[in-house]
Structures are given as C-alpha cells and as structure tokens.
Amino acid sequence: MQKLTPIEVYERLFTAYGPQHWWPAETPFEVMLGAILTQNTSWQNVEKAITNLKTHDMLHCESIAASNLHQLAEMIRSSGSYLQKARYLQHFSQFYVQNGQRSGLINRPQSLLRKQLLALYGIGPETADSILLYAFDKPVFVVDAYTKRLFTRLEHFDHQLAYDNIQHYFQQRLPESLPLFQEFHALIVEHAKRYCRTKPLCSQCPLLDHCPTAACSTLEIGSNTDT
C-alpha cells in the first residue's frame, strides 16, 4: 500500500471537505481565549463559555486581567476545570496587557514569542502553537490529538513520538505557509470528527485506499463475517 505524503493527505482532505474557515472567532484575543478554553473539552462547551463572557462584557483582556477569579470561573463553567482555566485566562491576560497586547507582541521573533507563551501558567505546546498560528499569524504546525491519531493510523510515526518531533516531521515535509498550516489543522479536525474517530468509520473515508489501519479493519470484519 502506497503511503500518502503529508501534502497529499492535505490535498485529499481539502478535496473532500473544502475550506474550513477556522478558527471561529471575531477577534485575535477571542482566538487566544478559545485556544486556552478548549483544553480537554469540546468546542461546543468553549462556545458556551465565550458567549457567556460576551454577555457579561468580559471578552476583553483588561477585564479578564482585573477580574474576580471566582466570578470569572463561573462564567466559563461550561468549559470544564473552570477554576483552573480561569487562572489560565487571568494569567495570560495579565501577560498580554503588560506586553502591549497584540501590537506589542506580534513583531517578536516566533521562537521568542513561543518560549514566552510556554512559560505562562497553563499553556502547553499545542495551546501556544494554536495562538501563534491563528492569533499572531505565525507559520507553525499545530499538533493535536487528532493529528497524532490520523498519522499514526497512516503509519507515518508511532503514537509515542514527542510533540516537538511530530511538529518537526511535518515542517520538514510541508512548505512553510501560514494558509496551508491553518487549513491543514482545520481539515484534520473535521476529518477526525467525521471518520477518524476513536472508533473509526472507515468505509466512506477519503483516505481509505491508503490507510493500513482501515485495511486491517476491513480484513478483520471480513474474517468475522466468514466465521
């Protein structure tokens, strides 16, 4: 079975699903909040939290930075781990205000800005890179659980490979392109929701003919049918 290259996977997914118009947000700061809130929860829960912040006129960095922590936590309760995430949002917002907000940060070198984000309480590599990619327009490849699942099933690497190594794998094989990295990440999310789930739905998958995992699943189903 011929293995698709990362760019060939992208082309197949784009043909199947079209442009995704992701990240869904009205402002870069909303993107940043969404990237933090979406940790370990569904996007639907994040949307509820963001809507609640908007309703209370709290979707501003100054407001969150100076907010009462417990009141903020109640507003984002739907996102799960809400007191912990309230601390994350407040700490990030204080950093954001103190450093001149987006205009004060966007011209910093990508490597420096990433390092500063990673130094913040509650921000790991995936969250930092999502902020860089979608809020600061930095060409960095975001690696999430969906990416690891899909490309492990396509046998590009082992699921135990570290985040930075997976990121390096893609950035060595794809042209450095902000639109490509944004769209590819969004397409992988859409594909994982439709077909490449924890229990995959392989029969209609646009990558079916190049996926060893799907081929094995088909053989197992056929074997079970025969018996």
mmCIF file of N, CA and C in Angstrom, residues 18-105:
data_model
loop_
_atom_site.group_PDB
_atom_site.id
_atom_site.type_symbol
_atom_site.label_atom_id
_atom_site.label_comp_id
_atom_site.label_asym_id
_atom_site.label_seq_id
_atom_site.Cartn_x
_atom_site.Cartn_y
_atom_site.Cartn_z
ATOM 1 N N GLY A 18 -13.354 20.852 1.555
ATOM 2 C CA GLY A 18 -13.303 22.260 1.195
ATOM 3 C C GLY A 18 -12.736 23.122 2.315
ATOM 4 N N PRO A 19 -12.663 24.431 2.100
ATOM 5 C CA PRO A 19 -12.098 25.329 3.116
ATOM 6 C C PRO A 19 -12.945 25.349 4.379
ATOM 7 N N GLN A 20 -12.273 25.409 5.540
ATOM 8 C CA GLN A 20 -12.955 25.265 6.820
ATOM 9 C C GLN A 20 -13.235 26.587 7.542
ATOM 10 N N HIS A 21 -12.584 27.678 7.107
ATOM 11 C CA HIS A 21 -12.801 28.996 7.732
ATOM 12 C C HIS A 21 -12.599 28.938 9.252
ATOM 13 N N TRP A 22 -11.510 28.347 9.637
ATOM 14 C CA TRP A 22 -11.182 28.139 11.043
ATOM 15 C C TRP A 22 -9.990 29.030 11.366
ATOM 16 N N TRP A 23 -9.924 29.692 12.459
ATOM 17 C CA TRP A 23 -10.517 29.493 13.757
ATOM 18 C C TRP A 23 -11.757 30.376 13.908
ATOM 19 N N PRO A 24 -12.881 29.864 14.421
ATOM 20 C CA PRO A 24 -14.088 30.671 14.534
ATOM 21 C C PRO A 24 -14.017 31.678 15.678
ATOM 22 N N ALA A 25 -13.773 32.940 15.355
ATOM 23 C CA ALA A 25 -13.674 33.988 16.376
ATOM 24 C C ALA A 25 -13.788 35.348 15.694
ATOM 25 N N GLU A 26 -14.189 36.341 16.467
ATOM 26 C CA GLU A 26 -14.357 37.689 15.934
ATOM 27 C C GLU A 26 -13.092 38.526 16.068
ATOM 28 N N THR A 27 -12.230 38.184 17.026
ATOM 29 C CA THR A 27 -11.003 38.952 17.256
ATOM 30 C C THR A 27 -9.853 38.006 17.573
ATOM 31 N N PRO A 28 -8.608 38.461 17.381
ATOM 32 C CA PRO A 28 -7.465 37.624 17.762
ATOM 33 C C PRO A 28 -7.470 37.247 19.238
ATOM 34 N N PHE A 29 -7.902 38.172 20.105
ATOM 35 C CA PHE A 29 -7.924 37.847 21.532
ATOM 36 C C PHE A 29 -8.933 36.739 21.820
ATOM 37 N N GLU A 30 -10.045 36.739 21.116
ATOM 38 C CA GLU A 30 -11.022 35.661 21.277
ATOM 39 C C GLU A 30 -10.423 34.319 20.851
ATOM 40 N N VAL A 31 -9.594 34.333 19.812
ATOM 41 C CA VAL A 31 -8.884 33.123 19.402
ATOM 42 C C VAL A 31 -8.011 32.616 20.542
ATOM 43 N N MET A 32 -7.307 33.524 21.167
ATOM 44 C CA MET A 32 -6.406 33.152 22.254
ATOM 45 C C MET A 32 -7.167 32.523 23.421
ATOM 46 N N LEU A 33 -8.281 33.152 23.789
ATOM 47 C CA LEU A 33 -9.097 32.595 24.866
ATOM 48 C C LEU A 33 -9.622 31.216 24.474
ATOM 49 N N GLY A 34 -10.090 31.089 23.243
ATOM 50 C CA GLY A 34 -10.614 29.809 22.778
ATOM 51 C C GLY A 34 -9.570 28.714 22.815
ATOM 52 N N ALA A 35 -8.329 29.055 22.462
ATOM 53 C CA ALA A 35 -7.246 28.073 22.471
ATOM 54 C C ALA A 35 -6.977 27.561 23.884
ATOM 55 N N ILE A 36 -7.127 28.432 24.865
ATOM 56 C CA ILE A 36 -6.923 28.024 26.260
ATOM 57 C C ILE A 36 -8.127 27.240 26.776
ATOM 58 N N LEU A 37 -9.312 27.716 26.462
ATOM 59 C CA LEU A 37 -10.528 27.072 26.975
ATOM 60 C C LEU A 37 -10.772 25.693 26.381
ATOM 61 N N THR A 38 -10.292 25.451 25.174
ATOM 62 C CA THR A 38 -10.606 24.187 24.501
ATOM 63 C C THR A 38 -9.791 23.010 25.011
ATOM 64 N N GLN A 39 -8.882 23.255 25.935
ATOM 65 C CA GLN A 39 -8.104 22.156 26.514
ATOM 66 C C GLN A 39 -9.042 21.146 27.183
ATOM 67 N N ASN A 40 -8.958 19.905 26.737
ATOM 68 C CA ASN A 40 -9.697 18.786 27.345
ATOM 69 C C ASN A 40 -11.217 18.974 27.363
ATOM 70 N N THR A 41 -11.755 19.626 26.360
ATOM 71 C CA THR A 41 -13.210 19.753 26.259
ATOM 72 C C THR A 41 -13.599 19.926 24.802
ATOM 73 N N SER A 42 -14.897 19.878 24.514
ATOM 74 C CA SER A 42 -15.383 20.045 23.151
ATOM 75 C C SER A 42 -15.519 21.520 22.804
ATOM 76 N N TRP A 43 -15.511 21.800 21.503
ATOM 77 C CA TRP A 43 -15.646 23.187 21.067
ATOM 78 C C TRP A 43 -17.014 23.752 21.424
ATOM 79 N N GLN A 44 -18.033 22.904 21.459
ATOM 80 C CA GLN A 44 -19.368 23.371 21.846
ATOM 81 C C GLN A 44 -19.355 23.948 23.262
ATOM 82 N N ASN A 45 -18.621 23.333 24.157
ATOM 83 C CA ASN A 45 -18.516 23.841 25.524
ATOM 84 C C ASN A 45 -17.748 25.160 25.581
ATOM 85 N N VAL A 46 -16.759 25.276 24.700
ATOM 86 C CA VAL A 46 -15.997 26.526 24.620
ATOM 87 C C VAL A 46 -16.887 27.657 24.118
ATOM 88 N N GLU A 47 -17.685 27.376 23.106
ATOM 89 C CA GLU A 47 -18.581 28.394 22.556
ATOM 90 C C GLU A 47 -19.533 28.927 23.624
ATOM 91 N N LYS A 48 -20.041 28.036 24.464
ATOM 92 C CA LYS A 48 -20.926 28.466 25.549
ATOM 93 C C LYS A 48 -20.195 29.407 26.504
ATOM 94 N N ALA A 49 -18.964 29.068 26.832
ATOM 95 C CA ALA A 49 -18.182 29.903 27.752
ATOM 96 C C ALA A 49 -17.897 31.273 27.135
ATOM 97 N N ILE A 50 -17.518 31.291 25.871
ATOM 98 C CA ILE A 50 -17.214 32.558 25.200
ATOM 99 C C ILE A 50 -18.471 33.417 25.077
ATOM 100 N N THR A 51 -19.601 32.794 24.743
ATOM 101 C CA THR A 51 -20.865 33.528 24.668
ATOM 102 C C THR A 51 -21.205 34.153 26.015
ATOM 103 N N ASN A 52 -20.947 33.411 27.080
ATOM 104 C CA ASN A 52 -21.221 33.930 28.422
ATOM 105 C C ASN A 52 -20.313 35.110 28.755
ATOM 106 N N LEU A 53 -19.061 35.032 28.360
ATOM 107 C CA LEU A 53 -18.144 36.163 28.562
ATOM 108 C C LEU A 53 -18.620 37.388 27.784
ATOM 109 N N LYS A 54 -19.081 37.176 26.564
ATOM 110 C CA LYS A 54 -19.598 38.299 25.760
ATOM 111 C C LYS A 54 -20.832 38.912 26.413
ATOM 112 N N THR A 55 -21.712 38.063 26.907
ATOM 113 C CA THR A 55 -22.940 38.544 27.547
ATOM 114 C C THR A 55 -22.636 39.443 28.734
ATOM 115 N N HIS A 56 -21.582 39.116 29.459
ATOM 116 C CA HIS A 56 -21.199 39.899 30.639
ATOM 117 C C HIS A 56 -20.161 40.981 30.298
ATOM 118 N N ASP A 57 -19.941 41.213 28.998
ATOM 119 C CA ASP A 57 -18.982 42.225 28.534
ATOM 120 C C ASP A 57 -17.594 41.994 29.141
ATOM 121 N N MET A 58 -17.192 40.718 29.137
ATOM 122 C CA MET A 58 -15.909 40.332 29.736
ATOM 123 C C MET A 58 -14.913 39.813 28.706
ATOM 124 N N LEU A 59 -15.234 39.951 27.435
ATOM 125 C CA LEU A 59 -14.336 39.399 26.426
ATOM 126 C C LEU A 59 -13.269 40.433 26.037
ATOM 127 N N HIS A 60 -12.605 40.968 27.055
ATOM 128 C CA HIS A 60 -11.555 41.962 26.868
ATOM 129 C C HIS A 60 -10.394 41.608 27.787
ATOM 130 N N CYS A 61 -9.194 41.802 27.301
ATOM 131 C CA CYS A 61 -8.035 41.398 28.102
ATOM 132 C C CYS A 61 -7.955 42.170 29.414
ATOM 133 N N GLU A 62 -8.278 43.469 29.383
ATOM 134 C CA GLU A 62 -8.212 44.251 30.615
ATOM 135 C C GLU A 62 -9.230 43.752 31.649
ATOM 136 N N SER A 63 -10.419 43.411 31.161
ATOM 137 C CA SER A 63 -11.476 42.942 32.067
ATOM 138 C C SER A 63 -11.097 41.626 32.718
ATOM 139 N N ILE A 64 -10.560 40.703 31.931
ATOM 140 C CA ILE A 64 -10.184 39.396 32.474
ATOM 141 C C ILE A 64 -8.973 39.517 33.391
ATOM 142 N N ALA A 65 -8.025 40.357 33.004
ATOM 143 C CA ALA A 65 -6.818 40.525 33.825
ATOM 144 C C ALA A 65 -7.157 41.044 35.219
ATOM 145 N N ALA A 66 -8.184 41.900 35.312
ATOM 146 C CA ALA A 66 -8.537 42.511 36.594
ATOM 147 C C ALA A 66 -9.756 41.861 37.253
ATOM 148 N N SER A 67 -10.225 40.752 36.714
ATOM 149 C CA SER A 67 -11.476 40.147 37.169
ATOM 150 C C SER A 67 -11.345 39.449 38.518
ATOM 151 N N ASN A 68 -12.480 39.241 39.157
ATOM 152 C CA ASN A 68 -12.549 38.366 40.319
ATOM 153 C C ASN A 68 -12.460 36.928 39.820
ATOM 154 N N LEU A 69 -11.513 36.171 40.330
ATOM 155 C CA LEU A 69 -11.224 34.846 39.806
ATOM 156 C C LEU A 69 -12.442 33.920 39.860
ATOM 157 N N HIS A 70 -13.154 33.934 40.968
ATOM 158 C CA HIS A 70 -14.289 33.027 41.128
ATOM 159 C C HIS A 70 -15.468 33.432 40.248
ATOM 160 N N GLN A 71 -15.660 34.726 40.045
ATOM 161 C CA GLN A 71 -16.708 35.184 39.136
ATOM 162 C C GLN A 71 -16.366 34.800 37.699
ATOM 163 N N LEU A 72 -15.105 34.959 37.343
ATOM 164 C CA LEU A 72 -14.652 34.555 36.009
ATOM 165 C C LEU A 72 -14.859 33.058 35.808
ATOM 166 N N ALA A 73 -14.530 32.283 36.816
ATOM 167 C CA ALA A 73 -14.688 30.827 36.730
ATOM 168 C C ALA A 73 -16.138 30.439 36.480
ATOM 169 N N GLU A 74 -17.058 31.108 37.125
ATOM 170 C CA GLU A 74 -18.475 30.800 36.926
ATOM 171 C C GLU A 74 -18.910 31.093 35.495
ATOM 172 N N MET A 75 -18.352 32.119 34.902
ATOM 173 C CA MET A 75 -18.714 32.477 33.533
ATOM 174 C C MET A 75 -18.250 31.434 32.515
ATOM 175 N N ILE A 76 -17.180 30.718 32.846
ATOM 176 C CA ILE A 76 -16.641 29.736 31.896
ATOM 177 C C ILE A 76 -16.867 28.305 32.391
ATOM 178 N N ARG A 77 -17.837 28.137 33.266
ATOM 179 C CA ARG A 77 -18.090 26.830 33.869
ATOM 180 C C ARG A 77 -18.264 25.735 32.822
ATOM 181 N N SER A 78 -18.901 26.032 31.698
ATOM 182 C CA SER A 78 -19.185 25.016 30.674
ATOM 183 C C SER A 78 -17.929 24.400 30.072
ATOM 184 N N SER A 79 -16.796 25.084 30.200
ATOM 185 C CA SER A 79 -15.561 24.591 29.576
ATOM 186 C C SER A 79 -14.867 23.502 30.380
ATOM 187 N N GLY A 80 -15.364 23.230 31.601
ATOM 188 C CA GLY A 80 -14.744 22.204 32.426
ATOM 189 C C GLY A 80 -13.477 22.718 33.102
ATOM 190 N N SER A 81 -13.144 22.137 34.254
ATOM 191 C CA SER A 81 -11.975 22.590 35.032
ATOM 192 C C SER A 81 -11.958 24.113 35.109
ATOM 193 N N TYR A 82 -13.106 24.683 35.395
ATOM 194 C CA TYR A 82 -13.314 26.117 35.179
ATOM 195 C C TYR A 82 -12.513 27.015 36.111
ATOM 196 N N LEU A 83 -12.277 26.593 37.344
ATOM 197 C CA LEU A 83 -11.464 27.434 38.225
ATOM 198 C C LEU A 83 -10.011 27.442 37.752
ATOM 199 N N GLN A 84 -9.535 26.288 37.355
ATOM 200 C CA GLN A 84 -8.177 26.190 36.829
ATOM 201 C C GLN A 84 -8.026 27.018 35.548
ATOM 202 N N LYS A 85 -9.017 26.892 34.653
ATOM 203 C CA LYS A 85 -8.942 27.638 33.400
ATOM 204 C C LYS A 85 -9.108 29.135 33.623
ATOM 205 N N ALA A 86 -9.867 29.522 34.631
ATOM 206 C CA ALA A 86 -9.982 30.946 34.967
ATOM 207 C C ALA A 86 -8.603 31.503 35.345
ATOM 208 N N ARG A 87 -7.841 30.720 36.090
ATOM 209 C CA ARG A 87 -6.472 31.143 36.438
ATOM 210 C C ARG A 87 -5.622 31.276 35.172
ATOM 211 N N TYR A 88 -5.771 30.292 34.258
ATOM 212 C CA TYR A 88 -5.018 30.353 32.999
ATOM 213 C C TYR A 88 -5.360 31.643 32.241
ATOM 214 N N LEU A 89 -6.659 31.924 32.109
ATOM 215 C CA LEU A 89 -7.100 33.097 31.354
ATOM 216 C C LEU A 89 -6.602 34.386 32.003
ATOM 217 N N GLN A 90 -6.695 34.444 33.314
ATOM 218 C CA GLN A 90 -6.288 35.655 34.018
ATOM 219 C C GLN A 90 -4.783 35.877 33.889
ATOM 220 N N HIS A 91 -4.020 34.818 34.074
ATOM 221 C CA HIS A 91 -2.562 34.925 33.969
ATOM 222 C C HIS A 91 -2.160 35.331 32.556
ATOM 223 N N PHE A 92 -2.774 34.698 31.564
ATOM 224 C CA PHE A 92 -2.458 35.051 30.181
ATOM 225 C C PHE A 92 -2.834 36.497 29.881
ATOM 226 N N SER A 93 -4.017 36.935 30.321
ATOM 227 C CA SER A 93 -4.494 38.292 30.046
ATOM 228 C C SER A 93 -3.593 39.332 30.692
ATOM 229 N N GLN A 94 -3.089 39.046 31.874
ATOM 230 C CA GLN A 94 -2.164 39.976 32.536
ATOM 231 C C GLN A 94 -0.869 40.104 31.731
ATOM 232 N N PHE A 95 -0.358 38.963 31.265
ATOM 233 C CA PHE A 95 0.833 38.982 30.393
ATOM 234 C C PHE A 95 0.556 39.776 29.121
ATOM 235 N N TYR A 96 -0.601 39.555 28.537
ATOM 236 C CA TYR A 96 -0.991 40.186 27.273
ATOM 237 C C TYR A 96 -1.083 41.707 27.428
ATOM 238 N N VAL A 97 -1.700 42.160 28.499
ATOM 239 C CA VAL A 97 -1.824 43.602 28.758
ATOM 240 C C VAL A 97 -0.461 44.220 29.035
ATOM 241 N N GLN A 98 0.325 43.564 29.879
ATOM 242 C CA GLN A 98 1.627 44.104 30.277
ATOM 243 C C GLN A 98 2.611 44.207 29.113
ATOM 244 N N ASN A 99 2.388 43.403 28.072
ATOM 245 C CA ASN A 99 3.308 43.396 26.930
ATOM 246 C C ASN A 99 2.749 44.093 25.692
ATOM 247 N N GLY A 100 1.773 44.962 25.907
ATOM 248 C CA GLY A 100 1.290 45.782 24.800
ATOM 249 C C GLY A 100 0.280 45.122 23.899
ATOM 250 N N GLN A 101 -0.342 44.026 24.380
ATOM 251 C CA GLN A 101 -1.360 43.290 23.619
ATOM 252 C C GLN A 101 -0.780 42.808 22.273
ATOM 253 N N ARG A 102 -1.640 42.631 21.292
ATOM 254 C CA ARG A 102 -1.178 42.006 20.045
ATOM 255 C C ARG A 102 -0.122 42.854 19.339
ATOM 256 N N SER A 103 -0.327 44.152 19.293
ATOM 257 C CA SER A 103 0.619 45.021 18.592
ATOM 258 C C SER A 103 1.991 45.026 19.259
ATOM 259 N N GLY A 104 2.008 44.786 20.560
ATOM 260 C CA GLY A 104 3.285 44.749 21.264
ATOM 261 C C GLY A 104 3.995 43.417 21.186
ATOM 262 N N LEU A 105 3.283 42.379 20.750
ATOM 263 C CA LEU A 105 3.850 41.027 20.720
ATOM 264 C C LEU A 105 4.093 40.487 19.312
#
